[in-house]
PDB file of C-alpha atoms in Angstrom:
ATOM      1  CA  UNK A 816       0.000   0.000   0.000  1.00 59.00           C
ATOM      2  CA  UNK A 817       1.583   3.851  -0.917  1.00 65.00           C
ATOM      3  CA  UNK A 818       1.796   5.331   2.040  1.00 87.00           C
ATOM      4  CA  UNK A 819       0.981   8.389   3.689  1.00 93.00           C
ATOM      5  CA  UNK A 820       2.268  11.298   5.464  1.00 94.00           C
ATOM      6  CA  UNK A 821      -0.397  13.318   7.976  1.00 96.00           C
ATOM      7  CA  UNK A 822       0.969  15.777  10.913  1.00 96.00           C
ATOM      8  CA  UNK A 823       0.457  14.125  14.182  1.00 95.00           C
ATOM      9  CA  UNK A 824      -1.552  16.823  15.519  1.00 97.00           C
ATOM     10  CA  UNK A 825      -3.327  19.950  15.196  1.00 98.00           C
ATOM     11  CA  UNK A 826      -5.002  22.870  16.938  1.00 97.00           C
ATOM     12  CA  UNK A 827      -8.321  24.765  15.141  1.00 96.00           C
ATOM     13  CA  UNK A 828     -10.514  26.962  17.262  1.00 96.00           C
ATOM     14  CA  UNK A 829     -14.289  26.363  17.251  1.00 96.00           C
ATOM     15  CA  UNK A 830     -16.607  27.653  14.632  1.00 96.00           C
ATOM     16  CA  UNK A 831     -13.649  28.079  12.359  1.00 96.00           C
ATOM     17  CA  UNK A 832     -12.602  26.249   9.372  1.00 96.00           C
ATOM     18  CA  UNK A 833      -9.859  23.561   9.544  1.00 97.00           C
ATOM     19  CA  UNK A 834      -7.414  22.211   6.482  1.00 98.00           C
ATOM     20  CA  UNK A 835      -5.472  18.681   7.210  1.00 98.00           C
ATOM     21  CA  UNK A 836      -3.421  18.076   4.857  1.00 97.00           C
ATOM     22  CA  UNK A 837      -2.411  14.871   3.727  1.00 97.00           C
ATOM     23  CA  UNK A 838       1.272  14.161   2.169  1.00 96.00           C
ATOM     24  CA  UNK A 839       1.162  10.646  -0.494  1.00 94.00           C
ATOM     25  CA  UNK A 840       3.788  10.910  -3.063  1.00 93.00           C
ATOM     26  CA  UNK A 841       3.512   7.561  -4.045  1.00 90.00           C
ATOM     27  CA  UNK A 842       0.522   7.643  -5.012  1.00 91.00           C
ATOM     28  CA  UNK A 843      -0.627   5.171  -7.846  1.00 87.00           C
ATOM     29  CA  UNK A 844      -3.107   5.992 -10.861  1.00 86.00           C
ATOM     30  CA  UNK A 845      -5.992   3.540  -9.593  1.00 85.00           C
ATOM     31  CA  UNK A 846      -5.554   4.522  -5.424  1.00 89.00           C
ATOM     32  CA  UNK A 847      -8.377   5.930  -4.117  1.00 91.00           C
ATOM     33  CA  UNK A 848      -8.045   8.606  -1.340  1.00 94.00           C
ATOM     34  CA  UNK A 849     -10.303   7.744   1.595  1.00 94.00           C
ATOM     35  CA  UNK A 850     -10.534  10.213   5.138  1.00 97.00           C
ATOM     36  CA  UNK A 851     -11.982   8.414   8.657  1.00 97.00           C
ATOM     37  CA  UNK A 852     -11.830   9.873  11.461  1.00 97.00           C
ATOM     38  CA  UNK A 853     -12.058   7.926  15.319  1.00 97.00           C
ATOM     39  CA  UNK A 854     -13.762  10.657  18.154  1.00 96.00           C
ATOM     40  CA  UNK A 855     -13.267   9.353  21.460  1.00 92.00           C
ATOM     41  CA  UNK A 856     -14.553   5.850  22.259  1.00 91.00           C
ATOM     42  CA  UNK A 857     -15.511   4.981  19.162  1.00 94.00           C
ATOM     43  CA  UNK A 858     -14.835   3.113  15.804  1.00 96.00           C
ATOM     44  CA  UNK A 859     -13.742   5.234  12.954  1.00 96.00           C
ATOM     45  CA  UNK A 860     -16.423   6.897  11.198  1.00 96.00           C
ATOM     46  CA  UNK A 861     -16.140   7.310   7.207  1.00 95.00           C
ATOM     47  CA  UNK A 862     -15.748  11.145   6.230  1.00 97.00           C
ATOM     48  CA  UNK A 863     -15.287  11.360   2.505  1.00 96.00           C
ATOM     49  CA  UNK A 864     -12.968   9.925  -0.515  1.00 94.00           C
ATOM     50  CA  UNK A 865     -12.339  10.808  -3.780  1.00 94.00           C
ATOM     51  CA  UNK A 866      -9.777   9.892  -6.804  1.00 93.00           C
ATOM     52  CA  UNK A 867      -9.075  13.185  -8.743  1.00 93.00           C
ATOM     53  CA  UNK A 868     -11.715  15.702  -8.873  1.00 92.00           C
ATOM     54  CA  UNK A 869     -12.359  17.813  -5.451  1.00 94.00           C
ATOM     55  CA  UNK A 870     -15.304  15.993  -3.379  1.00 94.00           C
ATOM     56  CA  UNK A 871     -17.877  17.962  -1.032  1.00 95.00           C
ATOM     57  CA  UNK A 872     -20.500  16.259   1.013  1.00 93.00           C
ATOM     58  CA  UNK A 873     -22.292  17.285   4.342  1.00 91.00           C
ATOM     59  CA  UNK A 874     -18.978  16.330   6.522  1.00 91.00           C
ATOM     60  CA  UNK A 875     -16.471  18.144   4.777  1.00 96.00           C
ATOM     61  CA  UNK A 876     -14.695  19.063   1.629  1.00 97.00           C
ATOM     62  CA  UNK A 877     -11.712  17.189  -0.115  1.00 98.00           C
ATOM     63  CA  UNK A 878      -9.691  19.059  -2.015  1.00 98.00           C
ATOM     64  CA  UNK A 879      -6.869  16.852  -4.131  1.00 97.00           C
ATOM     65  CA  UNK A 880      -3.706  18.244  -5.592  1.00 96.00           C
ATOM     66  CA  UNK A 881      -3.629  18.277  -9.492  1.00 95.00           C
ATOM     67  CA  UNK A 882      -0.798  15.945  -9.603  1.00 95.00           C
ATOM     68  CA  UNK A 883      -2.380  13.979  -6.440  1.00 95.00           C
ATOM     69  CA  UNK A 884       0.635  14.038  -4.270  1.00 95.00           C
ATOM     70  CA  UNK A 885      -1.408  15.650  -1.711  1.00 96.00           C
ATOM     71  CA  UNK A 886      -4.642  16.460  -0.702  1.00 97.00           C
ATOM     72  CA  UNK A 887      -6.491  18.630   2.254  1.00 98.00           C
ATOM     73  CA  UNK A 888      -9.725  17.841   4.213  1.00 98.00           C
ATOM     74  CA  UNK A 889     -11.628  21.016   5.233  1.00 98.00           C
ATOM     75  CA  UNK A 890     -14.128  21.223   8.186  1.00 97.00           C
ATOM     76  CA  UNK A 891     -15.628  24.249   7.242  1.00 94.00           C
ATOM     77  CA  UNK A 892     -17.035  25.463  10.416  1.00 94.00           C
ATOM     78  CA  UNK A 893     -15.157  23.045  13.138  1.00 95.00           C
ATOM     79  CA  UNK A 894     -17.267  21.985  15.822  1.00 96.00           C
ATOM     80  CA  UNK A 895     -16.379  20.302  19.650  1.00 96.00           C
ATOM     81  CA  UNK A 896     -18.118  17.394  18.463  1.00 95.00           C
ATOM     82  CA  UNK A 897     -14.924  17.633  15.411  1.00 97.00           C
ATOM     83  CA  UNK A 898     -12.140  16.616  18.043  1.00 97.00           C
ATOM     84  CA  UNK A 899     -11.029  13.479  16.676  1.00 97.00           C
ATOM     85  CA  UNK A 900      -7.806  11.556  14.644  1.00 97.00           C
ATOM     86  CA  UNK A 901      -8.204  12.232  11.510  1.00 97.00           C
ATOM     87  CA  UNK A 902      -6.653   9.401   9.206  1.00 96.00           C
ATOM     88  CA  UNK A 903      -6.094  10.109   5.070  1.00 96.00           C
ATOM     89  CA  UNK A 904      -6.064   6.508   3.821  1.00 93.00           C
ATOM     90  CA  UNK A 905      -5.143   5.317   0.299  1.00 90.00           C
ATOM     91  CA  UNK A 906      -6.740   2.209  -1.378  1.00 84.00           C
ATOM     92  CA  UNK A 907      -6.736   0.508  -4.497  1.00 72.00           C
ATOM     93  CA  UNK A 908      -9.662   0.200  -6.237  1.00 60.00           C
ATOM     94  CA  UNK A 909      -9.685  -3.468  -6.885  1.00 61.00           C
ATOM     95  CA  UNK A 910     -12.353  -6.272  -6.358  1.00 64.00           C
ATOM     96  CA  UNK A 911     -10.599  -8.389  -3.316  1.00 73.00           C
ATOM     97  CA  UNK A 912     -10.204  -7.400  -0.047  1.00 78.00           C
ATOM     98  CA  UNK A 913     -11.358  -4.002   1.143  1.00 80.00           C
ATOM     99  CA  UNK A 914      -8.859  -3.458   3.540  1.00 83.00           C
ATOM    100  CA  UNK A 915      -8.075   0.092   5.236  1.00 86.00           C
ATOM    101  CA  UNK A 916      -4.119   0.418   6.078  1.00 86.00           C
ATOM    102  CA  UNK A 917      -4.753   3.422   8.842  1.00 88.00           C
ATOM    103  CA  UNK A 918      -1.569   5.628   9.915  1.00 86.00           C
ATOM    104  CA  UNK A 919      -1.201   7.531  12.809  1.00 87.00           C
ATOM    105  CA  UNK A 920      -3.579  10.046  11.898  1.00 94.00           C
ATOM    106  CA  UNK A 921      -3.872  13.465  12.829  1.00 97.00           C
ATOM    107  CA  UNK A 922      -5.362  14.396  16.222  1.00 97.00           C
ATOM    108  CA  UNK A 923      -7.775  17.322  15.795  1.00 98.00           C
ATOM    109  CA  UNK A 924      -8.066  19.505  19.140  1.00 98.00           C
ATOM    110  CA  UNK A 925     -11.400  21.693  18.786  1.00 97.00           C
ATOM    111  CA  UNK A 926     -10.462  25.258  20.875  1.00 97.00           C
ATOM    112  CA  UNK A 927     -13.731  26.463  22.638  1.00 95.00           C
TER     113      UNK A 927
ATOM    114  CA  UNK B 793     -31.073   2.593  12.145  1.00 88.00           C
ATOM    115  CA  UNK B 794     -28.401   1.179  10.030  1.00 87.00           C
ATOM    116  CA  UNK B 795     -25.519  -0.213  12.557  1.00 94.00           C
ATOM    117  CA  UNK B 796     -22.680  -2.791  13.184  1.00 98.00           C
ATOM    118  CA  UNK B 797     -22.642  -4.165  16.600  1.00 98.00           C
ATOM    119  CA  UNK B 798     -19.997  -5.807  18.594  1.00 98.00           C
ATOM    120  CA  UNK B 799     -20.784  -8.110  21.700  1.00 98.00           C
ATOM    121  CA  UNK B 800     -19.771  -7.757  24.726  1.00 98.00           C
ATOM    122  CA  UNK B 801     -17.861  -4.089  24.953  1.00 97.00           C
ATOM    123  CA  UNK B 802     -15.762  -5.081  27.527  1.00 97.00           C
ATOM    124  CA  UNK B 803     -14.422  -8.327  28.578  1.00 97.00           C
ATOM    125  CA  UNK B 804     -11.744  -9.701  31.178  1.00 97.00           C
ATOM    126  CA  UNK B 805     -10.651 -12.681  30.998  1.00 97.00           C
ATOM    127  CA  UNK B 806      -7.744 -15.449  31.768  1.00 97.00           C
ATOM    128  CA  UNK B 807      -5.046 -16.926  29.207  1.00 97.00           C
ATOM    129  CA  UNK B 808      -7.055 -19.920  27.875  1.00 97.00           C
ATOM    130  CA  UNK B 809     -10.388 -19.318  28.404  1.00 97.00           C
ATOM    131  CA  UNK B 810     -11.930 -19.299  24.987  1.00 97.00           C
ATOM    132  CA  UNK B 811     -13.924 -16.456  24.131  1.00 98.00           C
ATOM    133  CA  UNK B 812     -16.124 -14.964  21.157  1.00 98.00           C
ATOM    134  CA  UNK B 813     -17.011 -11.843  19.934  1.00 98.00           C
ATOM    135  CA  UNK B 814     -20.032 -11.043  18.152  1.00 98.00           C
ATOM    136  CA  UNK B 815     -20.672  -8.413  14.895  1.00 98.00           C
ATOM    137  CA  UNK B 816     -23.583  -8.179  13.463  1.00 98.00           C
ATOM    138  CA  UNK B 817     -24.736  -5.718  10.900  1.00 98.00           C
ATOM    139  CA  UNK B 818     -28.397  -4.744   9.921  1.00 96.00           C
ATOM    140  CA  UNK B 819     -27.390  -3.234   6.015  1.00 95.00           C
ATOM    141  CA  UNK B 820     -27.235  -6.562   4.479  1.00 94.00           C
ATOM    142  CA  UNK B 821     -23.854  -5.982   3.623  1.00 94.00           C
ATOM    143  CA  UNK B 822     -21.596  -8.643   1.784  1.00 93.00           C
ATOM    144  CA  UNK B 823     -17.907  -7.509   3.474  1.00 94.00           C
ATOM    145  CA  UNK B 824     -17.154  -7.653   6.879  1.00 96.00           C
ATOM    146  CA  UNK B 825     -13.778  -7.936   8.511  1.00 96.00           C
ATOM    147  CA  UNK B 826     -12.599  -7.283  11.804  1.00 97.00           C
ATOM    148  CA  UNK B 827      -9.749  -5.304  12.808  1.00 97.00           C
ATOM    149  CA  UNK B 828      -7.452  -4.654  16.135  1.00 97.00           C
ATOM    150  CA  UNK B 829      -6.390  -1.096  17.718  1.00 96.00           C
ATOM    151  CA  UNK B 830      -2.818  -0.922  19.712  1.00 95.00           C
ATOM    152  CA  UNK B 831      -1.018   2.061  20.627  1.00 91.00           C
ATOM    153  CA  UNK B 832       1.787   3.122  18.118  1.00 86.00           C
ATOM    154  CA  UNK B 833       0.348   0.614  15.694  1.00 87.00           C
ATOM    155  CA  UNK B 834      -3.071   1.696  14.430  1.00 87.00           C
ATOM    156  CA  UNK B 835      -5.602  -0.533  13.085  1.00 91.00           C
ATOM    157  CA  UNK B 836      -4.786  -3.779  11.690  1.00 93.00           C
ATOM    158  CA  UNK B 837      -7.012  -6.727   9.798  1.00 94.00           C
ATOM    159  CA  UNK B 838      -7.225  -9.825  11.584  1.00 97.00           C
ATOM    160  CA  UNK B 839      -9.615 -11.516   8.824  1.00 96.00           C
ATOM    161  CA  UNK B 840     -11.974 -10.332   6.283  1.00 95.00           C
ATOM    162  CA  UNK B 841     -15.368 -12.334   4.955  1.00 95.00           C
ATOM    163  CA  UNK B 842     -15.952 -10.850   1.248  1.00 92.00           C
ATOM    164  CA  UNK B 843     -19.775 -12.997   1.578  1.00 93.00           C
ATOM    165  CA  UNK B 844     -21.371 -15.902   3.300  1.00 95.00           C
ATOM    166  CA  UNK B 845     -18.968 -18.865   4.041  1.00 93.00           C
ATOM    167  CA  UNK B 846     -15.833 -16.961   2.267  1.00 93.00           C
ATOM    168  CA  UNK B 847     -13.407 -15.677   4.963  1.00 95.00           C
ATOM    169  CA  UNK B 848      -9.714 -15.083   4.399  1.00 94.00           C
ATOM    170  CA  UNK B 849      -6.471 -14.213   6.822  1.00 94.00           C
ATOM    171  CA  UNK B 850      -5.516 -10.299   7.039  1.00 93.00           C
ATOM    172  CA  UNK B 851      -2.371  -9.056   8.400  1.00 92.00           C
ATOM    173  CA  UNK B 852      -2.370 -10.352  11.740  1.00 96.00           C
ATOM    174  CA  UNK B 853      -4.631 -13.492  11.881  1.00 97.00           C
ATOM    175  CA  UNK B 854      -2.604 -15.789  14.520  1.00 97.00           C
ATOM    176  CA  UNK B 855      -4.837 -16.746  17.093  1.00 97.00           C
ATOM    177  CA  UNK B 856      -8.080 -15.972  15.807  1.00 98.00           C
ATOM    178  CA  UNK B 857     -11.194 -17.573  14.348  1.00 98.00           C
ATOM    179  CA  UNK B 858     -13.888 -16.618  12.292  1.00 98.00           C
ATOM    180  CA  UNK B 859     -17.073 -17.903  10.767  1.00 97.00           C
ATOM    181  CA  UNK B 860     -19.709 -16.442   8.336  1.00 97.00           C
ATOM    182  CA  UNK B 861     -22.567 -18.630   8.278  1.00 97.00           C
ATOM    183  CA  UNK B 862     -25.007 -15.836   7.726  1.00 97.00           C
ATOM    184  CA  UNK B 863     -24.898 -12.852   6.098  1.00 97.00           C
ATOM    185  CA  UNK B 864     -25.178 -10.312   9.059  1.00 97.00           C
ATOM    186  CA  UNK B 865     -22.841 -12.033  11.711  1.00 98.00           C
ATOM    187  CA  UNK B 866     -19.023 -12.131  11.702  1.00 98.00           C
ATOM    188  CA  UNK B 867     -17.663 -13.558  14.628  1.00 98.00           C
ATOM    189  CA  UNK B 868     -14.362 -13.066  16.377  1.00 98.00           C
ATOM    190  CA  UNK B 869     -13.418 -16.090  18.109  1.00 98.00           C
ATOM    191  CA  UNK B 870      -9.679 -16.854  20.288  1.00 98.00           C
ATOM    192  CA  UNK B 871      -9.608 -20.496  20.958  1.00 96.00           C
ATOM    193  CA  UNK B 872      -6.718 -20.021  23.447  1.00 97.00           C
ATOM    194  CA  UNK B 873      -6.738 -16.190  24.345  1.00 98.00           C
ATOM    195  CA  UNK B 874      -3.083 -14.915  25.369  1.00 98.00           C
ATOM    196  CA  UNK B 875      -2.107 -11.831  27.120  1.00 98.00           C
ATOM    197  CA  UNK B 876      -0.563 -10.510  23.504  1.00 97.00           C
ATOM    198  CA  UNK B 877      -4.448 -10.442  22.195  1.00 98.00           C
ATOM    199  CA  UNK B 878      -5.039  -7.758  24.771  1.00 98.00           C
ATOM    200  CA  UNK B 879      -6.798  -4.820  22.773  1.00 98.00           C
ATOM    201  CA  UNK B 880      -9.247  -2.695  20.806  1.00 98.00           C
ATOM    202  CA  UNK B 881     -11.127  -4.872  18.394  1.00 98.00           C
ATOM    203  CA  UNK B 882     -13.371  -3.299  15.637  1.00 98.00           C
ATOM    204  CA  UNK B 883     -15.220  -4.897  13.164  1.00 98.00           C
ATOM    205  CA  UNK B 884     -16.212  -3.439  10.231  1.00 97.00           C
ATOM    206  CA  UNK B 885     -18.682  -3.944   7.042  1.00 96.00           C
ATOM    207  CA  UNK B 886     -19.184  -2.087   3.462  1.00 92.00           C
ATOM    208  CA  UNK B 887     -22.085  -2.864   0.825  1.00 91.00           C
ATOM    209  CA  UNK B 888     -20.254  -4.439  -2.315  1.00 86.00           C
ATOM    210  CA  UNK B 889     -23.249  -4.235  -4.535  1.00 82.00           C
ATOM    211  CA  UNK B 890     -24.336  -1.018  -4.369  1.00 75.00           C
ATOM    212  CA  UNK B 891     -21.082   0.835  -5.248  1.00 71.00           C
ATOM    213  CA  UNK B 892     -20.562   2.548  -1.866  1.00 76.00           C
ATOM    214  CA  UNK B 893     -16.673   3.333  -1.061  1.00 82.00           C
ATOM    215  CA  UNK B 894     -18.123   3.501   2.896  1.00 90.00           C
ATOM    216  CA  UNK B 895     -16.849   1.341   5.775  1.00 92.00           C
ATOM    217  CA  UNK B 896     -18.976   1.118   8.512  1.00 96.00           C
ATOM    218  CA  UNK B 897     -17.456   0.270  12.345  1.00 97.00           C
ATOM    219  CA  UNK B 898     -19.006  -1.194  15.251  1.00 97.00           C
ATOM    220  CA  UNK B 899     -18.018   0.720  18.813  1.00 97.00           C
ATOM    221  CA  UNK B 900     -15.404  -1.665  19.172  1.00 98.00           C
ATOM    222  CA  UNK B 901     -14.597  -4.379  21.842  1.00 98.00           C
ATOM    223  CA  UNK B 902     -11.665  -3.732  25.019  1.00 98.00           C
ATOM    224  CA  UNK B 903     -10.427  -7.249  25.864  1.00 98.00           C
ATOM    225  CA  UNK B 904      -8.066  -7.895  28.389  1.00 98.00           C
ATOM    226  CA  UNK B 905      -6.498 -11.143  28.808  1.00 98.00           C
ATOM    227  CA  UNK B 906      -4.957 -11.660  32.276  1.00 97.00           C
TER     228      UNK B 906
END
């Protein structure tokens, strides 16, 4: 699996947005990039993914690097309920087993 | 509500004692796997069931069991539990058929094997 570089943590006060970036320079053609995040106590919870193109759904916003070395999450409006590790996950695209390799992540501390 | 759960939470118990852990998911979902959470390690696959009576070893099987009779259950089972097996299990399931990239987790499982 190409592997990924996150920062281990980061600090975002509440109500503002938040970029987490996401470092994979060896990135293949047919990877897929995936975001999860864990809060506290809990399994990892599916946030977005896309391949090329930038992705927005009601969680957040993906925005992927034209040569796809990198790409950025964005909370737009970080919440408390937002503290969590964040973990940018690559996967190929095949038909066998869908496993997620998870890093270290980056742990997201909300600022009231 | 669309869910995985994992059965029991919590569990102590001695080196030996067999044990199992249930998942069970309500989306009718062909994938399941289940996964374990150390510090300084992350997540990592134990096994993975890609439909009903197909299972196959992920990264760190040694120890474990599984069994997919039915669709919706997955279970987790240590014939011979060992202090090493001490952790955060999750398992985890994802639709196949209807083109969804999401992985859904269950709230996870804290053994601890005296």
């Amino acid at each position: 699996d190409a592997k990924t570089t996150q920062p281990n943590s980061m600090e975002s006060n509440e109500e503002e947005p938040v970029h987490l970036p996401c470092n994979h320079s060896t990135i293949s053609g047919t990877d897929y990039i995936h975001w999860y995040r864990q809060l506290p106590s809990q399994g990892p919870e599916y946030v977005i993914h896309g391949l090329t193109s930038n992705v927005n759904n009601r969680m957040a916003s993906l925005a992927i690097a034209e040569d796809r070395k990198s790409s950025t999450l964005i909370l737009h409006r970080a919440t408390l309920r937002d503290a969590a590790v964040y973990y940018c996950i690559l996967r190929w695209a095949n038909f066998g087993n869908e496993k997620l390799t998870f890093g270290t992540g980056t742990r997201l501390t909300i600022i009231p | 509500e669309a869910q995985v759960t994992q059965n029991p939470r919590y569990l102590i118990t001695v080196t030996g004692k067999k044990l199992t852990v249930t998942c069970s998911q309500n989306m009718n979902h062909e994938y399941m796997s289940w996964y374990r959470q150390d510090p300084g390690l992350g997540l990592r696959q134990i096994y993975y069931s890609m439909n009903v009576e197909v299972t196959d070893k992920g990264d760190v099987p040694e120890g474990y069991k599984v069994s997919r009779k039915e669709k919706r259950n997955f279970p987790l089972i240590l014939e011979s539990p060992s202090p090493n097996q001490t952790s955060l299990y999750f398992c985890a399931s994802r639709d196949l058929a209807g083109g969804s990239n999401e992985q859904f987790f269950g709230p996870g499982t804290r053994l601890t094997v005296l």
